[in-house]
């Protein structure tokens, strides 16, 4: 059922034991919005904890609460009044749904491809980040904004807007950021922490760039990593930004093989709707940033996603020529 912002706040206010989760392979928005909401709820005297079914990058250790993020344990059920799923639809939370027994489920997201099928869903595609929704929710609750909340919410807001460079940045986004700064956020501390990369990661970036391929008549660029290469590389998070800037490229794609038969795809565009491509394969996202998982071999996955991207680019350019 689709609910309003005030109804979302009321659902949160009515629960006492609350588990918060987000998608696997969590990014700054997933982590920042989860921790931000946790601090908000704890300030209201509620029992709130964050469970994420994946490793949490150490660069986020600058955020208050990083060290108490938990992992779901299937052998130990967590009882809760409410499970809150942030920054994703219900099917990307890994083992959390099985590990948590909640009376109610609330889904809060800003992705336009979310179908709103959760028990309660608040979807706001006009917000730059789920953290921006958490900021809005905070003003619907009797909460006094403090530095811990502000640091976490700002991180989600900044990372999903490309540190306020992407087209999803609005005047509301900037006003939210300004208020967060007024409550103790040190943007340099956050940006410097998130920009840090181990020496091996810098070497991996160099190798990844050497592996970059152009296709679709130069309108697409991709980095494609088989299982052995993915396992060897420390992090692949910054790869897509490196090839997105290539002149003439409409879509950048990174495919990494988590294990044989499971390939994760991330896409970025300069205007073309990549969420429409991701949806074809059970994924989702935004117009300019989307992803999906392909349950097939590396070679088949590479061929499949390249064909889908090439087809979308041809249709896009044909439409523009009319």
Steps between C-alpha positions, in 0.01 A plus 500: 500500500632844406511738797570871541797652680290580809359146500855366475597704804196368688595139419849560638362676807264211579776235510743437784733223377621593152749334266642707214655351188598595145632335186797270467821661373402807707606845384519832681125557479409153628741529792442867574121484490495181712723645771326836483161340557644286780624809686165675448304206639734449795463867589127427531571222749446215257699178463651535154775303333648477151551164328670492159573178318840592357840634593502869592790692340743632762488849346163544673654451845490880533124473555362472855354151545714332233645259755161369614356411158410131518473210257188277484534155653260240361546280806382782730171674422469865596155600623381849409187710486615651171754423228601808301653435156688801365632600158382188318205280420440194718695250291853638548545467876665157500427288808344778707140412415561144616688601815248758624148421617313831490134575552510765228728603213561855379690572178651848450671565167574760233545266203243548225495127424377402848156344449372587847402140573607500866238504776564874533700693239612860484668566162631846409688494166547878503734477798870472421555233764312288749694702758311807375175319585638422847572870535137576405374235746704653779291816468183293540619363835575664837874480440781742579760468226846422638843448348474119481177518299635781286827322413320186384222674306747737333713206384204337327393830350848590374596164355177440305511851353865469399585754769228726354621475140239263354175607336297361793627788719218743574457814707343280769812281497720804554280642776509164676878490472523854639297408809712191554813715482348731761480198733862399496571326170858546386482438124875481464522222759237296314637561150859429604395177672300381200773595252765292678613195305746227593809478281373176345172666403690771313690228315169324428360822351796513262443141392127557461553802275733295283221243468241760394325428171298718266197353324174613337701708249681676783184604681554254786800410715534198722726328749432128521651295782490120521483319835876468540560869432211616720625289791852635462400866492449672833220733386320581175288791624681782316540326165180620338573866564834464325344392169179702516698814412629365166405736219209373288394232751128496583511200736772361724471147638698293747434127523662305782468127564435438871517125446451271205150557364436824691594827330419844637449784254519875568411758235526878480383727221507862392131507420380166365271308737715211627234395751295373203792272411542380858129420535527253211721287725316542830701802612415865536623844596486848354500645151874565514615234750372144517608143551401136487628150567540249215484135599715368218861438409741792462519474120123468463438787741745725315340419165148546639554838662699636206222403261235660722701822534575515126134452418396775743758739355386431143139567596603814688691644204229403251243676712722807523543505122126518440 
